[in-house]
Structures are given as structure tokens and as C-alpha cells.
Tab-separated table of C-alpha atoms in Angstrom:
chain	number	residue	atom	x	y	z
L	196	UNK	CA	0.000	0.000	0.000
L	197	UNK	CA	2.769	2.569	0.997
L	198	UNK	CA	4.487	1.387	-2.014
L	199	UNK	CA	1.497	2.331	-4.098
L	200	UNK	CA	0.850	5.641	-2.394
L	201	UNK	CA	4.746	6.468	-3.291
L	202	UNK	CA	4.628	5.535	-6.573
L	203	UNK	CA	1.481	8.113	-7.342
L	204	UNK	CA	3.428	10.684	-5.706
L	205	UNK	CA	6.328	10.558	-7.798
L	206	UNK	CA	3.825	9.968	-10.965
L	207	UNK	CA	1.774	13.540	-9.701
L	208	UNK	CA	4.865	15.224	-9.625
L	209	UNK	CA	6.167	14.163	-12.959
L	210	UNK	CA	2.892	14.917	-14.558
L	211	UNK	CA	2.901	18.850	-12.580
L	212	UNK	CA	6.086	19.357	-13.750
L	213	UNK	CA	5.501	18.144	-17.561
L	214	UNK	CA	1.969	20.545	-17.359
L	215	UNK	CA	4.431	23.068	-16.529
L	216	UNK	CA	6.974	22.570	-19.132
L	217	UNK	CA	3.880	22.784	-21.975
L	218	UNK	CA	2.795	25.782	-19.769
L	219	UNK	CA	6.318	27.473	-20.416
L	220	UNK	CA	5.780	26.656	-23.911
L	221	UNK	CA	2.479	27.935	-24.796
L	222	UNK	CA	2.761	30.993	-22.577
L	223	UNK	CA	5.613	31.969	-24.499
L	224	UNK	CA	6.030	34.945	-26.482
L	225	UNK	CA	6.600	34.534	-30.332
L	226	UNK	CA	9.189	36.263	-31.379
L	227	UNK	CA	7.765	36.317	-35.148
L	228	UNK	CA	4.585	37.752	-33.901
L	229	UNK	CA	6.169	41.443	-33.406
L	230	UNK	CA	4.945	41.114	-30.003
L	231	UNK	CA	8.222	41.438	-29.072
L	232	UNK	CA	8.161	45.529	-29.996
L	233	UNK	CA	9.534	46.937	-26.899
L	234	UNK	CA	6.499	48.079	-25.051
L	235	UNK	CA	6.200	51.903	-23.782
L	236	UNK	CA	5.443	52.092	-19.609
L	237	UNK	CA	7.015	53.890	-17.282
L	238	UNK	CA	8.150	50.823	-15.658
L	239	UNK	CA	11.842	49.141	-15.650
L	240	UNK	CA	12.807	47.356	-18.692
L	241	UNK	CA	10.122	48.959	-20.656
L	242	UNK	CA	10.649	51.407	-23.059
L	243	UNK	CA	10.419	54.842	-21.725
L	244	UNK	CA	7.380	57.279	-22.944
L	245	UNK	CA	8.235	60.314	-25.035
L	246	UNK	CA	8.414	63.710	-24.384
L	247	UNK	CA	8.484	66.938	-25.954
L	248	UNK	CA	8.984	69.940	-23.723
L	249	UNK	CA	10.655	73.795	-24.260
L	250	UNK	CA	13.097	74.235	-21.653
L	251	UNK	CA	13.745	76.843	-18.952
L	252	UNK	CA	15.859	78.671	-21.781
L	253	UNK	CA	13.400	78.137	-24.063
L	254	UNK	CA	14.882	75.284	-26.616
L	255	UNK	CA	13.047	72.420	-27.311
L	256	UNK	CA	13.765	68.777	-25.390
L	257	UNK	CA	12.214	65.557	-26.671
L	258	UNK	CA	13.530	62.536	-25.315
L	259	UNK	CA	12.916	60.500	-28.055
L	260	UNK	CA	16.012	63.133	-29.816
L	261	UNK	CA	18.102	61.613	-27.302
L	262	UNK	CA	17.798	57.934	-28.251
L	263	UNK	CA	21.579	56.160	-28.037
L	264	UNK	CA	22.557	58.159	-25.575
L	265	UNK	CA	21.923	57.078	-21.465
L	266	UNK	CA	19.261	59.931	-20.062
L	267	UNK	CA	18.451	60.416	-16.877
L	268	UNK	CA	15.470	62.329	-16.146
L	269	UNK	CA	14.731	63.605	-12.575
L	270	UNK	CA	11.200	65.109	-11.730
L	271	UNK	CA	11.221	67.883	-9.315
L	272	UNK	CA	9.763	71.057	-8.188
L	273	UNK	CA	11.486	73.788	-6.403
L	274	UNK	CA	9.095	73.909	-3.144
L	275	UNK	CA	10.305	70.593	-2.653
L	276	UNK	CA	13.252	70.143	0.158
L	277	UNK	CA	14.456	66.657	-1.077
L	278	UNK	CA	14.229	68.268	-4.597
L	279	UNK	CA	16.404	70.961	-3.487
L	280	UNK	CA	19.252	68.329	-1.633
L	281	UNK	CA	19.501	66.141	-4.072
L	282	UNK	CA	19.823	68.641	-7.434
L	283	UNK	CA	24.308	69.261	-6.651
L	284	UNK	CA	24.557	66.017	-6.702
L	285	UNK	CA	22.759	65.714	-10.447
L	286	UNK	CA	24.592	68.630	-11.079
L	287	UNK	CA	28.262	67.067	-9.826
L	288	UNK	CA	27.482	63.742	-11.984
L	289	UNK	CA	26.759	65.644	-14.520
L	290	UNK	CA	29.861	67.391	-15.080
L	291	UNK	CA	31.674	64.404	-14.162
L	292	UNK	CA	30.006	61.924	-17.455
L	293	UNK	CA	28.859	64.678	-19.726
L	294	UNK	CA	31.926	64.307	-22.006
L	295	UNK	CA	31.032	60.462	-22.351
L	296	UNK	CA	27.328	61.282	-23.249
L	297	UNK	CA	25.244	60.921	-20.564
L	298	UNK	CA	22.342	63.061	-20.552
L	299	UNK	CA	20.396	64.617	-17.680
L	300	UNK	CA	17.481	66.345	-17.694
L	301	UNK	CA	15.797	68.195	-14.703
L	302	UNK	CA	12.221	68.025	-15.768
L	303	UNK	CA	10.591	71.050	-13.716
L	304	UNK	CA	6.547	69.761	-12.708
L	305	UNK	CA	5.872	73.674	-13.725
L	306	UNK	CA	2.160	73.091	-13.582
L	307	UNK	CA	2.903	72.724	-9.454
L	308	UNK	CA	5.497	74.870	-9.149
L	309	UNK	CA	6.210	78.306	-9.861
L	310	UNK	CA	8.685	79.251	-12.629
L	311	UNK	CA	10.342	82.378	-11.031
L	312	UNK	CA	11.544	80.357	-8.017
L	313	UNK	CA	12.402	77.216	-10.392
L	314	UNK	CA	14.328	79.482	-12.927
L	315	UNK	CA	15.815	81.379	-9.471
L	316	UNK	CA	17.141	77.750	-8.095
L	317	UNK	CA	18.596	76.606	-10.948
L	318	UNK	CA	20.152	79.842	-11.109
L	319	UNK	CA	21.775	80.120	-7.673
L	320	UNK	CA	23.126	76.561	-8.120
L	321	UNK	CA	24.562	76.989	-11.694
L	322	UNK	CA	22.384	73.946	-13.069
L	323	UNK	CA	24.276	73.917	-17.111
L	324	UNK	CA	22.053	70.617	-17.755
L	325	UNK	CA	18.789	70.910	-19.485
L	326	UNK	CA	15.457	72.099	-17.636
L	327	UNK	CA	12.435	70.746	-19.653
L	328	UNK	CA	9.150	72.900	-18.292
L	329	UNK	CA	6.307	70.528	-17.842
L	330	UNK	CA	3.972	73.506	-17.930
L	331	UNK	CA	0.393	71.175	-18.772
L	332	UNK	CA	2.005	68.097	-16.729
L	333	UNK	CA	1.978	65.964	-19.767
L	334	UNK	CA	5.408	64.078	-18.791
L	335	UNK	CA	4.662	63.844	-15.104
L	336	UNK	CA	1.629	61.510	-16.288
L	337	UNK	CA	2.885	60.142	-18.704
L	338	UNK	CA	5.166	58.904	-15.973
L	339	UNK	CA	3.028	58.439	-13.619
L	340	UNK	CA	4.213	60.381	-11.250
L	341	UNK	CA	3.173	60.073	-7.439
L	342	UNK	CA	5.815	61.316	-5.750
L	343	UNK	CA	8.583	64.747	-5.976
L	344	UNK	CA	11.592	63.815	-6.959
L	345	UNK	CA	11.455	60.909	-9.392
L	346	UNK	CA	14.656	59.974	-11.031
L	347	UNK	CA	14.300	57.732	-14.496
L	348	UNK	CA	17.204	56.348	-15.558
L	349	UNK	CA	17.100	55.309	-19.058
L	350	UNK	CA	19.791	53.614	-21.287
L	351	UNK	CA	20.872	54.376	-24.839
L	352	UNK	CA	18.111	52.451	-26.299
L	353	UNK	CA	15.636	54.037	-24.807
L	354	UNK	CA	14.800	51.196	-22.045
L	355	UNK	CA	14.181	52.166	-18.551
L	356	UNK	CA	16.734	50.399	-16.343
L	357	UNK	CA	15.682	51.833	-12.914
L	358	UNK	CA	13.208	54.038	-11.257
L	359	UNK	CA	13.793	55.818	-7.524
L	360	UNK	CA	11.236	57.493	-6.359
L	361	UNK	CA	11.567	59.717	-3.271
L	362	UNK	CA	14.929	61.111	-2.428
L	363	UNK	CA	17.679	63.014	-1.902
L	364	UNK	CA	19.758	60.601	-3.516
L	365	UNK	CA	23.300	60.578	-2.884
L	366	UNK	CA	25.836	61.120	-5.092
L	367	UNK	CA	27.449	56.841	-5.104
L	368	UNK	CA	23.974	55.911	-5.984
L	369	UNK	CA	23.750	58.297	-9.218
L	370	UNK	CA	27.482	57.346	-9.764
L	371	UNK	CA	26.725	53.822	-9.819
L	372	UNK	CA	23.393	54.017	-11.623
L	373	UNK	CA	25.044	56.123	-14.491
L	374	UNK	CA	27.680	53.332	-14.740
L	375	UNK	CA	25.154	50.900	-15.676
L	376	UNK	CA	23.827	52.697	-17.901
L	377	UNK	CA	26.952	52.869	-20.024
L	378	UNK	CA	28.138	49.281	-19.229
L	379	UNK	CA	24.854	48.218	-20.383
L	380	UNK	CA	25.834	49.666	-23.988
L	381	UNK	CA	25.069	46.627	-26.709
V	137	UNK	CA	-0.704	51.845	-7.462
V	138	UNK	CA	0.385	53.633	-4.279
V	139	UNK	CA	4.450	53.681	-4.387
V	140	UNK	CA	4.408	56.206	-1.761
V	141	UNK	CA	2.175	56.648	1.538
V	142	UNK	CA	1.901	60.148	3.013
V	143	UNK	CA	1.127	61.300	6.514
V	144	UNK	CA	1.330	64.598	7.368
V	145	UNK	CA	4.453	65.701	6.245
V	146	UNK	CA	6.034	62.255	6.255
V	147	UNK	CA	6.102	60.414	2.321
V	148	UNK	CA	7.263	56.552	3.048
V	149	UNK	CA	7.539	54.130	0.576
V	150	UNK	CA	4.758	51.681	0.522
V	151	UNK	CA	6.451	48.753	0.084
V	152	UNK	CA	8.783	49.269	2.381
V	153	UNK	CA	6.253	49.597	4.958
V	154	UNK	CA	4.589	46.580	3.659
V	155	UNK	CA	7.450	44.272	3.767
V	156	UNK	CA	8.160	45.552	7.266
V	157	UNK	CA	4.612	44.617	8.304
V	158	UNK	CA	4.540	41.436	6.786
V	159	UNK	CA	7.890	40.731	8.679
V	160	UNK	CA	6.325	41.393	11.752
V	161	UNK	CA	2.957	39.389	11.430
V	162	UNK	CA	5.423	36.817	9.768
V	163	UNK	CA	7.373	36.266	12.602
V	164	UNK	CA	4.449	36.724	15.039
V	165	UNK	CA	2.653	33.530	13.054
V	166	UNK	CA	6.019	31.554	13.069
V	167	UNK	CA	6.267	31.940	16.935
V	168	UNK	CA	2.950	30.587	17.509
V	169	UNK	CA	2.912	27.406	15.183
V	170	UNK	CA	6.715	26.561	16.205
V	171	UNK	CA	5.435	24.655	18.908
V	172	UNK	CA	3.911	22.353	16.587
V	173	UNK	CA	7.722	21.673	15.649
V	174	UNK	CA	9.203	21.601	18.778
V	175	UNK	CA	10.941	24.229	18.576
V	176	UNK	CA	11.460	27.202	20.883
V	177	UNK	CA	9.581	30.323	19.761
V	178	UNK	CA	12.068	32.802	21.353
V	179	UNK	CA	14.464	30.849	19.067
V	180	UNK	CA	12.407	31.758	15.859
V	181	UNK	CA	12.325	35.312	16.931
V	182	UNK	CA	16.164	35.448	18.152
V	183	UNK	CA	17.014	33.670	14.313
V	184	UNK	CA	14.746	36.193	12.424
V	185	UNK	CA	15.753	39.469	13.867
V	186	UNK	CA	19.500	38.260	13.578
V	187	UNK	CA	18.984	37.726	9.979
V	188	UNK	CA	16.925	40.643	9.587
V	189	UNK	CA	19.788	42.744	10.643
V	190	UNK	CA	22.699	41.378	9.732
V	191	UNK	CA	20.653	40.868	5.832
V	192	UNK	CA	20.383	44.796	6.163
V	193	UNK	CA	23.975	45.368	7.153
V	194	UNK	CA	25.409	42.712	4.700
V	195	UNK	CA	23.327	44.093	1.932
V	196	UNK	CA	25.084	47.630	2.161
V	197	UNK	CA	28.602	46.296	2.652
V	198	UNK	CA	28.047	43.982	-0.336
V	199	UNK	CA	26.719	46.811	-2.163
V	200	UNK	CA	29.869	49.323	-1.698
V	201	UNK	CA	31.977	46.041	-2.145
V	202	UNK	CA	30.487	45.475	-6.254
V	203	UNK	CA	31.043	49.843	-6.272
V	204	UNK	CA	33.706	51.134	-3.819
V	205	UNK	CA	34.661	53.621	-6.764
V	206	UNK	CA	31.468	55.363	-6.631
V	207	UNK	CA	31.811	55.638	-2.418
V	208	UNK	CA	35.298	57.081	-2.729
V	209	UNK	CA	34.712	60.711	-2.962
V	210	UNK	CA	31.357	60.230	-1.112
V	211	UNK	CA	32.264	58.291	1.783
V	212	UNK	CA	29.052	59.065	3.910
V	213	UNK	CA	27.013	57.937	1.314
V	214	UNK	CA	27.603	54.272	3.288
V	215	UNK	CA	25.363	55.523	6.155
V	216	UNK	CA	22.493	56.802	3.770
V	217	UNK	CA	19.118	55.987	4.751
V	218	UNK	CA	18.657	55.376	0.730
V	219	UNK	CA	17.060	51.773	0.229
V	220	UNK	CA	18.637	51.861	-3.446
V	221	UNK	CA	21.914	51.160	-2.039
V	222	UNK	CA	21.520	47.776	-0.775
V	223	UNK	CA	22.553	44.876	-2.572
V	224	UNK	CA	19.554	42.106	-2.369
V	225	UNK	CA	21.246	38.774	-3.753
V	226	UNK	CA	24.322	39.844	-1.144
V	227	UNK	CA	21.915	40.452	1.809
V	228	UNK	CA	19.850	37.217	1.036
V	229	UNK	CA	23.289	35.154	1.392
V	230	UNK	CA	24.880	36.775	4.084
V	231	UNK	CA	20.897	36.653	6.155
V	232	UNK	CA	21.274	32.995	5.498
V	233	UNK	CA	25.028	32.610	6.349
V	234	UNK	CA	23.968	34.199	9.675
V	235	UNK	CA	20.968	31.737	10.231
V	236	UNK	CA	22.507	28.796	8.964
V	237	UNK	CA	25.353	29.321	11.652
V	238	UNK	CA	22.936	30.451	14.566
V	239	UNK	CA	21.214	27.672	14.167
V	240	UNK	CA	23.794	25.015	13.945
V	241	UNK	CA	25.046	26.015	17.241
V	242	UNK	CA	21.789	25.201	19.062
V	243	UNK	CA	21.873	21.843	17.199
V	244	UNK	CA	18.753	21.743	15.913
V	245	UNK	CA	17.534	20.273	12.036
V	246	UNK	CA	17.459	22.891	9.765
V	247	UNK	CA	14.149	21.066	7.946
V	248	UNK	CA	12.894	21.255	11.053
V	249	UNK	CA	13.851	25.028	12.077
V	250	UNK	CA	12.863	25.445	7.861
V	251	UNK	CA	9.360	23.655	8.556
V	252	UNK	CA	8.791	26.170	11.723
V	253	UNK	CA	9.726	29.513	9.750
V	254	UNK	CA	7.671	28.637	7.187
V	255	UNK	CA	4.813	30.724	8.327
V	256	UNK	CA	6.871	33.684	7.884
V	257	UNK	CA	8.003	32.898	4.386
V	258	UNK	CA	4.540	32.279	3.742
V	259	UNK	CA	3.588	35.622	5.011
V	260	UNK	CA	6.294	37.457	3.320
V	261	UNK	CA	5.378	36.048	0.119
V	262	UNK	CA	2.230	37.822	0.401
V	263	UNK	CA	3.877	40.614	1.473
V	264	UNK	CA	6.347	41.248	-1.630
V	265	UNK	CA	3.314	40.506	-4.022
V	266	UNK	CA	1.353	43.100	-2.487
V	267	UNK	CA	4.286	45.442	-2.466
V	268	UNK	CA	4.608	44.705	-5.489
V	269	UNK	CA	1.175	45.693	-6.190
V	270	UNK	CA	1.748	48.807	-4.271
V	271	UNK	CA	5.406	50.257	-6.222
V	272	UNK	CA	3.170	49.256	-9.864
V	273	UNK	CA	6.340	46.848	-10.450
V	274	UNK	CA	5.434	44.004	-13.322
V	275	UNK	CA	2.323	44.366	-15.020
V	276	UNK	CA	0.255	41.626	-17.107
V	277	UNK	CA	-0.040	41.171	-20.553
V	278	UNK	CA	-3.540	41.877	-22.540
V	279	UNK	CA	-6.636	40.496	-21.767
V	280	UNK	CA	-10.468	40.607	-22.298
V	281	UNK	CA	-11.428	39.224	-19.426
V	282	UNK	CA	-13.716	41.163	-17.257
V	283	UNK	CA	-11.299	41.515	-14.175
V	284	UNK	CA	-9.037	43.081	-15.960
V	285	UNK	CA	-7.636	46.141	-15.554
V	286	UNK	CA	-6.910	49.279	-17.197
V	287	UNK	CA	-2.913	49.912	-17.470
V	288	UNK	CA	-1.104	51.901	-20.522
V	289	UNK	CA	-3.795	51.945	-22.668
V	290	UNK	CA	-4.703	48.176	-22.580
V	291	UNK	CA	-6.903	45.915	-20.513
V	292	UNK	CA	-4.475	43.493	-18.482
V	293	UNK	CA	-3.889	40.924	-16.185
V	294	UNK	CA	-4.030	42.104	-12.755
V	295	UNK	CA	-1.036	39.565	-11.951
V	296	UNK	CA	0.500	40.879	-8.827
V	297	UNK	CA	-3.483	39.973	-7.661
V	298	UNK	CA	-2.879	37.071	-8.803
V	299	UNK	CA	0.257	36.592	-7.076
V	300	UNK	CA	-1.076	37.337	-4.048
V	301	UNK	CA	-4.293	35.088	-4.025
V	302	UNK	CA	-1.525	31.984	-4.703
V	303	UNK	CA	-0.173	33.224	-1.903
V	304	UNK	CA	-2.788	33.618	0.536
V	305	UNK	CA	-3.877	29.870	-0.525
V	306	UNK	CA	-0.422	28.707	0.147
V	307	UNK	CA	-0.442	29.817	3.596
V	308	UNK	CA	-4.211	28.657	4.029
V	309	UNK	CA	-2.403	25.047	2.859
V	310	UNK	CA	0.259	25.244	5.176
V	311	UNK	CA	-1.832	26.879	8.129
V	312	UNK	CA	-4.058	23.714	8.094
V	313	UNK	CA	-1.287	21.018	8.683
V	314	UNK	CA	-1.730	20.576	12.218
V	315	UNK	CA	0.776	18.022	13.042
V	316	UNK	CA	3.599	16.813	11.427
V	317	UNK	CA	5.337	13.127	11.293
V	318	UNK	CA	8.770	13.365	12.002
V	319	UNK	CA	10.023	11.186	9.555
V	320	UNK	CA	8.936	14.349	6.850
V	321	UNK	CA	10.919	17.030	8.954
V	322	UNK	CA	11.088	19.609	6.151
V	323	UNK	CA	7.988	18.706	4.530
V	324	UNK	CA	5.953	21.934	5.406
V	325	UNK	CA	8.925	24.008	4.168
V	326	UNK	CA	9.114	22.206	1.035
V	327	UNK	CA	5.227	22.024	0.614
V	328	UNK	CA	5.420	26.046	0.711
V	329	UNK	CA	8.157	26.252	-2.091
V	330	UNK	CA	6.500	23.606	-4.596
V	331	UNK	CA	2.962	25.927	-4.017
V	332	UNK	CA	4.874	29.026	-4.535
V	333	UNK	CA	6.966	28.168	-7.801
V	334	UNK	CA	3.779	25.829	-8.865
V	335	UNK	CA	1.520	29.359	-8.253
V	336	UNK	CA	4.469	31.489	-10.020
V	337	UNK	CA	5.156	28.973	-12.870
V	338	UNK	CA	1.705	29.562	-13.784
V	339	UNK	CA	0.869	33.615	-12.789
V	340	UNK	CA	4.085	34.729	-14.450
V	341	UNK	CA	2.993	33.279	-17.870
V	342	UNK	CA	0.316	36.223	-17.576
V	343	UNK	CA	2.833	38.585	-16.918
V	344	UNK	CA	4.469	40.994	-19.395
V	345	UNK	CA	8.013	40.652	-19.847
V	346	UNK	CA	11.387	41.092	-21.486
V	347	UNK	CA	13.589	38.828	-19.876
V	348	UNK	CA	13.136	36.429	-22.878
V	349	UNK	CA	15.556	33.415	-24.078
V	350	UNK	CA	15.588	31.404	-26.855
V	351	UNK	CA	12.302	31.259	-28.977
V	352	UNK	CA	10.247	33.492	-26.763
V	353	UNK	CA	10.101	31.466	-23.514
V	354	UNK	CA	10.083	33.496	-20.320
V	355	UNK	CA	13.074	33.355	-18.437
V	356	UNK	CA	11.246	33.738	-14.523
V	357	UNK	CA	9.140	30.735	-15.900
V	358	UNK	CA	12.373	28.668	-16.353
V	359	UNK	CA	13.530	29.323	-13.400
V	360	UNK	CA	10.439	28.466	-10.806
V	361	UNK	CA	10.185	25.668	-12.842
V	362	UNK	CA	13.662	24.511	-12.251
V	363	UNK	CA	12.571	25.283	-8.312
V	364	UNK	CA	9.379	23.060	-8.764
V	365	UNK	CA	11.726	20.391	-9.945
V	366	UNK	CA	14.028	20.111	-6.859
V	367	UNK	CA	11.379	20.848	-4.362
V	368	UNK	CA	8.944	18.089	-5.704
V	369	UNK	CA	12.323	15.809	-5.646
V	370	UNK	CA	13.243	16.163	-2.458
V	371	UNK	CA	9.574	15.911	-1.504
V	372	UNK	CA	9.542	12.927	-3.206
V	373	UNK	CA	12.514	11.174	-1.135
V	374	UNK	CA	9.940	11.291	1.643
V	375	UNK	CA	12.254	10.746	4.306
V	376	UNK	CA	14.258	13.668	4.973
V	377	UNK	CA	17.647	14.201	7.052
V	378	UNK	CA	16.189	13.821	10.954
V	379	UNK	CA	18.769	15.160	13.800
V	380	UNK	CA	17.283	14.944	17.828
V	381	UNK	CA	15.396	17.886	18.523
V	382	UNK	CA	16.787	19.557	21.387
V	383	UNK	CA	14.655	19.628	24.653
V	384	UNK	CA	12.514	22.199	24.247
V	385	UNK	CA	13.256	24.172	27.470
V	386	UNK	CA	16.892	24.494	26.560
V	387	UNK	CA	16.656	26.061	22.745
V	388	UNK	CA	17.536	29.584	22.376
């Protein structure tokens, strides 16, 4: 009896675990169906959403311009104190990778901010990367964006490699993240 | 989606908080049923709030260990409050290291201190899906059934609900084992991880994804498979390593 009881075990578990492998199988994704067209969410290894906004000195920024390049986009506002913290750090990154490429973008959420006292903070701390106004709010839902700052880091093909929301973030962790970015170069 | 939970002037991240609760009603649930294992409950708490803390600690130092460059110039970064700068895979081994070894010196089986934690991994399996649920991370693929839900521009699988119902009937599963024969010491743990790659197998072929291999198969599915495999295995050899139990009184 205990011999037949062990015996339907092991058959169970070899039948589970073939129902899986055909599971694996037909729950996979074709790749000659072009489902495999990189899919745009604002979510890690998704392709990031596009944006076109006119910056604080009034050029025009769309992300999608930027594409083969790592971007990093960081959402803030200037009534916001871990905003504030976290922008010399952005700012010291930046002048420490812009030679190799990397991109940053300070996109200002303009439609809950106000644009003297953005334009005035990025003036008192010498901010030479781009400011994209999000005047309508456009990018911040397109984004989805809960929480002041964001940061979206973003390799060269467009692909969203990590998302921090909430900060200040120190300086190591934008050093590291903008590593990746460029070792992650095809 | 609620990454971020504000009170008052406060703005936490949700599943932070939610991994920290499920931690704590984890380990509450593991105290009560480790009597069922013999084993001491003020062991299970001493063992989880060792690895708890030395998992946080070993998770930073593995962290600046894969990027001491970045640390060099910023050398208080290493006390930042900043979850981003833990290392998870270095954490998770150094938490076990820790437990492994605490537990080995109070001589007791680790199936059997496995079978009595596994309320808490049960629990905190709950926990990260609904965390998940709560940062938005993974989302399913399209769908017309009527439960789905409306994410970038598409009906989808709600799959971290998904993920969360397995869970919740995992731990209904393992909650109802009352007693256990202790020539399966290890069985409850191992019960718990064939459910939970069995449930995963199947949710994550609902989920979208780009960790793809070879003609379009889903890498996470691989991989809980491969878990299914050895769990069911060594479920299958019945009769798992037994070591004496120590008396009860004189654990911990």
C-alpha cells in the first residue's frame, strides 16, 4: 500500500512538472509575432514614454532626440526640500560623465510649481544641464508620477533600467546608476 | 498603485512599509505554530531578527563592495538611509550565512527550524506581491477578461493579484497542517516552495516581460520551474535528514 501511495506521488509530480513545461511553452512569447516591440510604460525594462517639452531657456527637449545616448530624467519642483538636496549632486554627476554622453534632464513639474523660483534655483546653483518645463504636466503623467523627486534612468536604447522614487539621492547611488547605464551599452 | 504613503508631512515608501509589516505578522505567526515543531519560539524570533539585521547590514557592505569607486569621494554615502543602495542577492546570502550558523550552534535540524519559519516565508510572500502591487512593479499582458484592468492603454492581467491570491492559498495550505510526522521534517517548508513556484510557474505566464531566451520562452518561468523540480524531488525522497530535537526548554 505505501508502495502504491509512493509511486502516485512521484507519478503527480512528474505529470505537474511536464503541465508546466507545456505551460512554459504555450505561454511563451513569439518572437515572429512582433509582439516582441519593446512596449512603452514607465516601468523598468520597458521602453520609456516620449516627451516633448521647451526648456527653462526656451529650446526644445524631446527625449525620443536623445535615443543612443543614457538619459536620466529627474522630476522635481522647487518647493520641494528633497528636490532641493539632491539637485548638486545631479549637477556634480553631470559634469563628471557629460563628455562620455550621458544626458540629464531636470524636468521642472511647472504646472505645481512656480517658474520664477524654479528658474531662481537653478540659477543660484549653476544647473548647465537641461530644464524641460512641464507647464500642462503631460510628462509627469505620462510617468506616472506620485511622488517629488522621481529619477528615471534610461539607457541608450531608450529602455528604462531603474526608477527611484523619493529622495535626496546621494551622489554613489547616481554614480553607480550612471555606470550601468553605459556598461549596459550593446 | 500607491508607491508612496503620506502622513502629514512624512512620504514613506509603501512597500517598504509593507514588507516591514509582513515581517512582523510573519514572525508573530512563526512563533505561535513553532510549537507544533518543537521548537522554541524565542528561538524563531532570536534567528529572524538576527537575519533581519545582519541581511540589512550585509546588503550595504556587499553593495559598496560590487562599487567602492562610486563611495570614494562620497564616503558618507555608506550611512544613507537610501534603500537603493543595498545589494539584495548579497543580503539574502549573508541573512542565510547568519541563520545557517545560529542555528547550527543550538543543534537543531534545519528542515525542522525550515518547517517552523515557514509561516513567515509564507507571510512574506504575500507581502512582496502586495508590495509589489503597491510600487506598480510588473504588469500583465492583454486580456479581455472582465477583471481586468486598465494599465497603458490596454486591458491586463491584474497579476500581482494574482500573485497574491496563490499566496494567501499557500499559507491557508500550510496553516491547516496541524501536526507533522517526524520522519517528513522539512515537509511543510518544502510544501510552501513547490505551491509558490507551482503558483508562479503559472501567474508569471500572464505577466508581461522582457527577460526572454531562446524562442520566446520566459526566463522567470524557467527558473520556478527549475525550483518546482528540486522541491517536488526532495519531496519525493519522503524521508528527509532527521537530527534529535533539542529539549525544548533548553533552545535559544
Amino acid at each position: 500500500m505505501t508502495s502504491y501511495r509512493f509511486e502516485r506521488q512521484q507519478l503527480v509530480s512528474i505529470f505537474i512538472l511536464l503541465a508546466g513545461l507545456a505551460w512554459v511553452w504555450v505561454s511563451r512569447i513569439p518572437t515572429d509575432s512582433g509582439s516582441l516591440q519593446p512596449i512603452v510604460a514607465p516601468q523598468e525594462s520597458f521602453l520609456a514614454p516620449d516627451f516633448n517639452l521647451t526648456t527653462l531657456s526656451g529650446e526644445n527637449f524631446s527625449l525620443s532626440e536623445f535615443r543612443g545616448s543614457p538619459v536620466i530624467i529627474n522630476f522635481w519642483a522647487s518647493w520641494c526640500p528633497p528636490c532641493r538636496a539632491e539637485m548638486p549632486a545631479f549637477q556634480q554627476v553631470f559634469a563628471e560623465y557629460e563628455d562620455l554622453g550621458l544626458i540629464i534632464a531636470a524636468v521642472n513639474a511647472t504646472n505645481q510649481d512656480s517658474l520664477s523660483e524654479a528658474s531662481a534655483f537653478a540659477s543660484d546653483n549653476n544647473l548647465t544641464f537641461p530644464i524641460p518645463l512641464d507647464k500642462t504636466g503631460s510628462a509627469s503623467r505620462s510617468y506616472n508620477l506620485y511622488s517629488l523627486p522621481t529619477t528615471v534612468f534610461i539607457d541608450n536604447q531608450g529602455i528604462i533600467r531603474k526608477i527611484i522614487i523619493g529622495g535626496p539621492i546621494p551622489t554613489a547611488l547616481i554614480r553607480v546608476q550612471a555606470d550601468k547605464l553605459f556598461q549596459d551599452e550593446p | 498603485m500607491f508607491p508612496i504613503i503620506n502622513l502629514g508631512p512624512l512620504s514613506m515608501p509603501a512597500s517598504g512599509l509593507i514588507l516591514l509589516l509582513g515581517f512582523w505578522l510573519g514572525s508573530l505567526l512563526a512563533e505561535r505554530k513553532s510549537k507544533l515543531f518543537k521548537v522554541n519560539p524565542n528561538l524563531v524570533e532570536k534567528v529572524l531578527w538576527a537575519c533581519l539585521l545582519s541581511g540589512l547590514i550585509g546588503a550595504r557592505l556587499a553593495y559598496i563592495a560590487r562599487h567602492p569607486s562610486a563611495f570614494q569621494e562620497n564616503f558618507l554615502s555608506v550611512f544613507s538611509l537610501n534603500p537603493n543602495l543595498l545589494d539584495p542577492i548579497g543580503g539574502l546570502l549573508i541573512s542565510a550565512a547568519v541563520g545557517f550558523v545560529y542555528i547550527s550552534h543550538q543543534r537543531i535540524s534545519l528542515w525542522v527550524f525550515l518547517d517552523s519559519l515557514t509561516p513567515f516565508f509564507a507571510v512574506m510572500a504575500i507581502a512582496l506581491s502586495f508590495s509589489n502591487f503597491a510600487s506598480g512593479t510588473g504588469f500583465g499582458t492583454s486580456t479581455t477578461l472582465p477583471w481586468g484592468i486598465s494599465l497603458w492603454g490596454d486591458l491586463r492581467h491584474p497579476v500581482q493579484i494574482y500573485y497574491f491570491l496563490g499566496g494567501l492559498v499557500t499559507l491557508f495550505i500550510i496553516l491547516i497542517r496541524k501536526q507533522i510526522n517526524e520522519h517528513q521534517s522539512g515537509f511543510s517548508f518544502l510544501l510552501f516552495v513547490s505551491l509558490t513556484s507551482g503558483f508562479r510557474l503559472f501567474f508569471s505566464g500572464f505577466q508581461e516581460t522582457a527577460s526572454l531566451v531562446g524562442g520566446g520562452l520566459r526566463i522567470p518561468q524557467l527558473i520556478f520551474w527549475t525550483i518546482l523540480a528540486i522541491s517536488l524531488s526532495l519531496l519525493n525522497k519522503h524521508k528527509l535528514p532527521l537530527q534529535m530535537v533539542k529539549p525544548y526548554e533548553s533552545q535559544g
